[in-house]
PDB file of N, CA and C in Angstrom:
ATOM      1  N   THR A   1      83.004  96.111 103.798  1.00 63.00           N
ATOM      2  CA  THR A   1      81.767  96.273 104.535  1.00 63.00           C
ATOM      3  C   THR A   1      80.760  97.001 103.665  1.00 63.00           C
ATOM      4  N   SER A   2      79.513  96.905 104.003  1.00 73.00           N
ATOM      5  CA  SER A   2      78.481  97.528 103.172  1.00 73.00           C
ATOM      6  C   SER A   2      78.590  99.046 103.194  1.00 73.00           C
ATOM      7  N   ASN A   3      78.965  99.644 104.324  1.00 78.00           N
ATOM      8  CA  ASN A   3      79.118 101.097 104.389  1.00 78.00           C
ATOM      9  C   ASN A   3      80.244 101.559 103.472  1.00 78.00           C
ATOM     10  N   TYR A   4      81.353 100.816 103.440  1.00 71.00           N
ATOM     11  CA  TYR A   4      82.465 101.133 102.542  1.00 71.00           C
ATOM     12  C   TYR A   4      82.002 101.091 101.086  1.00 71.00           C
ATOM     13  N   LYS A   5      81.252 100.065 100.729  1.00 72.00           N
ATOM     14  CA  LYS A   5      80.781  99.927  99.351  1.00 72.00           C
ATOM     15  C   LYS A   5      79.863 101.075  98.967  1.00 72.00           C
ATOM     16  N   LYS A   6      78.992 101.500  99.876  1.00 73.00           N
ATOM     17  CA  LYS A   6      78.093 102.622  99.586  1.00 73.00           C
ATOM     18  C   LYS A   6      78.883 103.900  99.348  1.00 73.00           C
ATOM     19  N   ARG A   7      79.868 104.175 100.215  1.00 71.00           N
ATOM     20  CA  ARG A   7      80.655 105.401 100.082  1.00 71.00           C
ATOM     21  C   ARG A   7      81.521 105.373  98.838  1.00 71.00           C
ATOM     22  N   SER A   8      82.083 104.216  98.491  1.00 68.00           N
ATOM     23  CA  SER A   8      82.980 104.156  97.343  1.00 68.00           C
ATOM     24  C   SER A   8      82.230 104.353  96.031  1.00 68.00           C
ATOM     25  N   LYS A   9      80.951 104.041  95.997  1.00 69.00           N
ATOM     26  CA  LYS A   9      80.162 104.249  94.783  1.00 69.00           C
ATOM     27  C   LYS A   9      79.904 105.729  94.532  1.00 69.00           C
ATOM     28  N   ARG A  10      80.011 106.560  95.560  1.00 67.00           N
ATOM     29  CA  ARG A  10      79.760 107.987  95.409  1.00 67.00           C
ATOM     30  C   ARG A  10      80.971 108.731  94.850  1.00 67.00           C
ATOM     31  N   VAL A  11      82.113 108.073  94.755  1.00 60.00           N
ATOM     32  CA  VAL A  11      83.330 108.716  94.268  1.00 60.00           C
ATOM     33  C   VAL A  11      83.234 108.886  92.758  1.00 60.00           C
ATOM     34  N   GLU A  12      83.696 110.038  92.279  1.00 60.00           N
ATOM     35  CA  GLU A  12      83.686 110.297  90.839  1.00 60.00           C
ATOM     36  C   GLU A  12      84.532 109.254  90.107  1.00 60.00           C
ATOM     37  N   PRO A  13      84.079 108.771  88.941  1.00 59.00           N
ATOM     38  CA  PRO A  13      84.843 107.760  88.205  1.00 59.00           C
ATOM     39  C   PRO A  13      86.280 108.184  87.899  1.00 59.00           C
ATOM     40  N   GLN A  14      86.511 109.466  87.580  1.00 63.00           N
ATOM     41  CA  GLN A  14      87.870 109.928  87.285  1.00 63.00           C
ATOM     42  C   GLN A  14      88.774 109.747  88.502  1.00 63.00           C
ATOM     43  N   LEU A  15      88.289 110.092  89.654  1.00 60.00           N
ATOM     44  CA  LEU A  15      89.065 109.956  90.877  1.00 60.00           C
ATOM     45  C   LEU A  15      89.405 108.495  91.135  1.00 60.00           C
ATOM     46  N   ARG A  16      88.489 107.624  90.891  1.00 74.00           N
ATOM     47  CA  ARG A  16      88.758 106.198  91.097  1.00 74.00           C
ATOM     48  C   ARG A  16      89.861 105.713  90.169  1.00 74.00           C
ATOM     49  N   ASP A  17      89.869 106.147  88.906  1.00 81.00           N
ATOM     50  CA  ASP A  17      90.937 105.759  87.986  1.00 81.00           C
ATOM     51  C   ASP A  17      92.288 106.245  88.495  1.00 81.00           C
ATOM     52  N   ILE A  18      92.325 107.483  88.973  1.00 81.00           N
ATOM     53  CA  ILE A  18      93.564 108.046  89.498  1.00 81.00           C
ATOM     54  C   ILE A  18      94.015 107.262  90.726  1.00 81.00           C
ATOM     55  N   ASP A  19      93.092 106.939  91.588  1.00 80.00           N
ATOM     56  CA  ASP A  19      93.435 106.166  92.783  1.00 80.00           C
ATOM     57  C   ASP A  19      94.054 104.827  92.407  1.00 80.00           C
ATOM     58  N   HIS A  20      93.472 104.157  91.447  1.00 81.00           N
ATOM     59  CA  HIS A  20      93.997 102.856  91.031  1.00 81.00           C
ATOM     60  C   HIS A  20      95.387 103.005  90.429  1.00 81.00           C
ATOM     61  N   LEU A  21      95.606 104.029  89.643  1.00 83.00           N
ATOM     62  CA  LEU A  21      96.893 104.221  88.985  1.00 83.00           C
ATOM     63  C   LEU A  21      98.020 104.529  89.963  1.00 83.00           C
ATOM     64  N   GLN A  22      97.727 105.182  91.065  1.00 85.00           N
ATOM     65  CA  GLN A  22      98.794 105.555  91.999  1.00 85.00           C
ATOM     66  C   GLN A  22      99.292 104.385  92.842  1.00 85.00           C
ATOM     67  N   HIS A  23      98.562 103.292  92.883  1.00 85.00           N
ATOM     68  CA  HIS A  23      98.965 102.129  93.671  1.00 85.00           C
ATOM     69  C   HIS A  23      99.868 101.218  92.839  1.00 85.00           C
ATOM     70  N   PRO A  24     101.014 100.812  93.373  1.00 89.00           N
ATOM     71  CA  PRO A  24     101.881  99.882  92.644  1.00 89.00           C
ATOM     72  C   PRO A  24     101.175  98.578  92.264  1.00 89.00           C
ATOM     73  N   ALA A  25     100.198  98.158  93.052  1.00 90.00           N
ATOM     74  CA  ALA A  25      99.455  96.936  92.733  1.00 90.00           C
ATOM     75  C   ALA A  25      98.469  97.147  91.588  1.00 90.00           C
ATOM     76  N   GLY A  26      98.250  98.405  91.200  1.00 89.00           N
ATOM     77  CA  GLY A  26      97.353  98.698  90.087  1.00 89.00           C
ATOM     78  C   GLY A  26      95.894  98.812  90.462  1.00 89.00           C
ATOM     79  N   ARG A  27      95.610  98.776  91.740  1.00 89.00           N
ATOM     80  CA  ARG A  27      94.226  98.910  92.189  1.00 89.00           C
ATOM     81  C   ARG A  27      94.209  99.351  93.643  1.00 89.00           C
ATOM     82  N   VAL A  28      93.082  99.869  94.053  1.00 87.00           N
ATOM     83  CA  VAL A  28      92.876 100.253  95.445  1.00 87.00           C
ATOM     84  C   VAL A  28      92.498  99.000  96.230  1.00 87.00           C
ATOM     85  N   GLY A  29      93.008  98.893  97.422  1.00 88.00           N
ATOM     86  CA  GLY A  29      92.705  97.733  98.250  1.00 88.00           C
ATOM     87  C   GLY A  29      91.260  97.703  98.712  1.00 88.00           C
ATOM     88  N   VAL A  30      90.817  96.512  99.022  1.00 88.00           N
ATOM     89  CA  VAL A  30      89.457  96.305  99.522  1.00 88.00           C
ATOM     90  C   VAL A  30      89.559  95.563 100.858  1.00 88.00           C
ATOM     91  N   PRO A  31      88.528  95.607 101.680  1.00 92.00           N
ATOM     92  CA  PRO A  31      88.582  94.922 102.980  1.00 92.00           C
ATOM     93  C   PRO A  31      88.957  93.442 102.873  1.00 92.00           C
ATOM     94  N   GLU A  32      88.571  92.806 101.800  1.00 94.00           N
ATOM     95  CA  GLU A  32      88.896  91.385 101.628  1.00 94.00           C
ATOM     96  C   GLU A  32      90.404  91.152 101.570  1.00 94.00           C
ATOM     97  N   ASP A  33      91.182  92.132 101.103  1.00 95.00           N
ATOM     98  CA  ASP A  33      92.634  91.978 101.067  1.00 95.00           C
ATOM     99  C   ASP A  33      93.195  91.759 102.471  1.00 95.00           C
ATOM    100  N   ILE A  34      92.677  92.484 103.437  1.00 96.00           N
ATOM    101  CA  ILE A  34      93.099  92.310 104.824  1.00 96.00           C
ATOM    102  C   ILE A  34      92.608  90.961 105.349  1.00 96.00           C
ATOM    103  N   ALA A  35      91.382  90.618 105.016  1.00 96.00           N
ATOM    104  CA  ALA A  35      90.819  89.339 105.474  1.00 96.00           C
ATOM    105  C   ALA A  35      91.635  88.165 104.950  1.00 96.00           C
ATOM    106  N   TYR A  36      92.057  88.210 103.683  1.00 97.00           N
ATOM    107  CA  TYR A  36      92.846  87.110 103.115  1.00 97.00           C
ATOM    108  C   TYR A  36      94.194  86.984 103.822  1.00 97.00           C
ATOM    109  N   ALA A  37      94.805  88.108 104.169  1.00 96.00           N
ATOM    110  CA  ALA A  37      96.069  88.060 104.910  1.00 96.00           C
ATOM    111  C   ALA A  37      95.853  87.428 106.283  1.00 96.00           C
ATOM    112  N   CYS A  38      94.772  87.793 106.940  1.00 95.00           N
ATOM    113  CA  CYS A  38      94.453  87.208 108.256  1.00 95.00           C
ATOM    114  C   CYS A  38      94.190  85.714 108.143  1.00 95.00           C
ATOM    115  N   LEU A  39      93.464  85.316 107.121  1.00 96.00           N
ATOM    116  CA  LEU A  39      93.188  83.890 106.925  1.00 96.00           C
ATOM    117  C   LEU A  39      94.477  83.110 106.702  1.00 96.00           C
ATOM    118  N   PHE A  40      95.395  83.683 105.919  1.00 95.00           N
ATOM    119  CA  PHE A  40      96.674  83.017 105.696  1.00 95.00           C
ATOM    120  C   PHE A  40      97.436  82.862 107.008  1.00 95.00           C
ATOM    121  N   LEU A  41      97.516  83.946 107.781  1.00 94.00           N
ATOM    122  CA  LEU A  41      98.286  83.900 109.025  1.00 94.00           C
ATOM    123  C   LEU A  41      97.705  82.933 110.051  1.00 94.00           C
ATOM    124  N   THR A  42      96.440  82.635 109.947  1.00 94.00           N
ATOM    125  CA  THR A  42      95.827  81.688 110.882  1.00 94.00           C
ATOM    126  C   THR A  42      95.742  80.272 110.310  1.00 94.00           C
ATOM    127  N   SER A  43      96.286  80.090 109.112  1.00 96.00           N
ATOM    128  CA  SER A  43      96.238  78.771 108.481  1.00 96.00           C
ATOM    129  C   SER A  43      97.481  77.950 108.833  1.00 96.00           C
ATOM    130  N   LYS A  44      97.433  76.673 108.527  1.00 96.00           N
ATOM    131  CA  LYS A  44      98.580  75.788 108.749  1.00 96.00           C
ATOM    132  C   LYS A  44      99.757  76.176 107.861  1.00 96.00           C
ATOM    133  N   LYS A  45      99.488  76.813 106.732  1.00 96.00           N
ATOM    134  CA  LYS A  45     100.565  77.226 105.827  1.00 96.00           C
ATOM    135  C   LYS A  45     101.472  78.277 106.461  1.00 96.00           C
ATOM    136  N   ALA A  46     100.983  78.969 107.460  1.00 95.00           N
ATOM    137  CA  ALA A  46     101.780  79.990 108.149  1.00 95.00           C
ATOM    138  C   ALA A  46     102.252  79.485 109.510  1.00 95.00           C
ATOM    139  N   GLY A  47     102.283  78.192 109.694  1.00 94.00           N
ATOM    140  CA  GLY A  47     102.600  77.607 110.990  1.00 94.00           C
ATOM    141  C   GLY A  47     103.994  77.889 111.516  1.00 94.00           C
ATOM    142  N   PHE A  48     104.931  78.272 110.661  1.00 95.00           N
ATOM    143  CA  PHE A  48     106.297  78.539 111.110  1.00 95.00           C
ATOM    144  C   PHE A  48     106.555  80.033 111.274  1.00 95.00           C
ATOM    145  N   ILE A  49     105.569  80.850 111.001  1.00 91.00           N
ATOM    146  CA  ILE A  49     105.692  82.297 111.195  1.00 91.00           C
ATOM    147  C   ILE A  49     105.391  82.586 112.659  1.00 91.00           C
ATOM    148  N   THR A  50     106.377  83.135 113.357  1.00 88.00           N
ATOM    149  CA  THR A  50     106.200  83.392 114.786  1.00 88.00           C
ATOM    150  C   THR A  50     106.184  84.874 115.131  1.00 88.00           C
ATOM    151  N   GLY A  51     106.543  85.701 114.203  1.00 85.00           N
ATOM    152  CA  GLY A  51     106.506  87.135 114.481  1.00 85.00           C
ATOM    153  C   GLY A  51     107.047  87.921 113.306  1.00 85.00           C
ATOM    154  N   THR A  52     106.258  88.811 112.806  1.00 84.00           N
ATOM    155  CA  THR A  52     106.674  89.658 111.693  1.00 84.00           C
ATOM    156  C   THR A  52     105.661  90.773 111.535  1.00 84.00           C
ATOM    157  N   ASN A  53     106.036  91.784 110.803  1.00 90.00           N
ATOM    158  CA  ASN A  53     105.089  92.827 110.413  1.00 90.00           C
ATOM    159  C   ASN A  53     104.640  92.514 108.998  1.00 90.00           C
ATOM    160  N   LEU A  54     103.387  92.278 108.813  1.00 91.00           N
ATOM    161  CA  LEU A  54     102.838  92.005 107.490  1.00 91.00           C
ATOM    162  C   LEU A  54     102.095  93.253 107.036  1.00 91.00           C
ATOM    163  N   ILE A  55     102.653  93.914 106.058  1.00 93.00           N
ATOM    164  CA  ILE A  55     102.056  95.149 105.557  1.00 93.00           C
ATOM    165  C   ILE A  55     101.208  94.807 104.343  1.00 93.00           C
ATOM    166  N   VAL A  56      99.939  95.090 104.424  1.00 95.00           N
ATOM    167  CA  VAL A  56      98.996  94.791 103.347  1.00 95.00           C
ATOM    168  C   VAL A  56      98.510  96.126 102.802  1.00 95.00           C
ATOM    169  N   ASP A  57      99.304  96.701 101.890  1.00 94.00           N
ATOM    170  CA  ASP A  57      98.978  98.035 101.383  1.00 94.00           C
ATOM    171  C   ASP A  57      99.171  98.178  99.879  1.00 94.00           C
ATOM    172  N   GLY A  58      99.299  97.072  99.178  1.00 92.00           N
ATOM    173  CA  GLY A  58      99.434  97.134  97.726  1.00 92.00           C
ATOM    174  C   GLY A  58     100.714  97.798  97.248  1.00 92.00           C
ATOM    175  N   GLY A  59     101.708  97.908  98.117  1.00 91.00           N
ATOM    176  CA  GLY A  59     102.986  98.506  97.741  1.00 91.00           C
ATOM    177  C   GLY A  59     103.110  99.992  98.026  1.00 91.00           C
ATOM    178  N   MET A  60     102.100 100.590  98.640  1.00 90.00           N
ATOM    179  CA  MET A  60     102.125 102.037  98.878  1.00 90.00           C
ATOM    180  C   MET A  60     103.241 102.453  99.833  1.00 90.00           C
ATOM    181  N   THR A  61     103.603 101.626 100.810  1.00 89.00           N
ATOM    182  CA  THR A  61     104.670 101.991 101.739  1.00 89.00           C
ATOM    183  C   THR A  61     105.984 102.191 100.997  1.00 89.00           C
ATOM    184  N   ILE A  62     106.327 101.277 100.128  1.00 85.00           N
ATOM    185  CA  ILE A  62     107.562 101.398  99.344  1.00 85.00           C
ATOM    186  C   ILE A  62     107.510 102.633  98.460  1.00 85.00           C
ATOM    187  N   LYS A  63     106.379 102.888  97.862  1.00 80.00           N
ATOM    188  CA  LYS A  63     106.251 104.060  96.989  1.00 80.00           C
ATOM    189  C   LYS A  63     106.447 105.347  97.782  1.00 80.00           C
ATOM    190  N   MET A  64     105.934 105.398  99.007  1.00 75.00           N
ATOM    191  CA  MET A  64     106.079 106.612  99.817  1.00 75.00           C
ATOM    192  C   MET A  64     107.507 106.775 100.319  1.00 75.00           C
ATOM    193  N   ILE A  65     108.176 105.672 100.640  1.00 68.00           N
ATOM    194  CA  ILE A  65     109.552 105.749 101.129  1.00 68.00           C
ATOM    195  C   ILE A  65     110.491 106.168 100.006  1.00 68.00           C
ATOM    196  N   TYR A  66     110.312 105.585  98.843  1.00 63.00           N
ATOM    197  CA  TYR A  66     111.168 105.877  97.697  1.00 63.00           C
ATOM    198  C   TYR A  66     110.383 106.684  96.677  1.00 63.00           C
ATOM    199  N   ALA A  67     110.057 107.905  97.029  1.00 55.00           N
ATOM    200  CA  ALA A  67     109.241 108.761  96.157  1.00 55.00           C
ATOM    201  C   ALA A  67     109.915 108.934  94.806  1.00 55.00           C
ATOM    202  N   GLU A  68     109.084 108.937  93.791  1.00 55.00           N
ATOM    203  CA  GLU A  68     109.590 109.074  92.417  1.00 55.00           C
ATOM    204  C   GLU A  68     109.946 110.506  92.114  1.00 55.00           C
TER     205      GLU A  68
END
């Protein structure tokens, strides 16, 4: 969203690098990541999926469960 983009530009560049490094995916997620998951789930390609938890977090859940 535009408000998210405005706020994220105010973050110090060093902090942004650190944020990206801590994610197993190598980057911080953006709203489009959630939108793409929603588009997939509503597409014909997901027609046999009837119930599941789809976690769209760039791998952060696994990292938090299995702390290094």
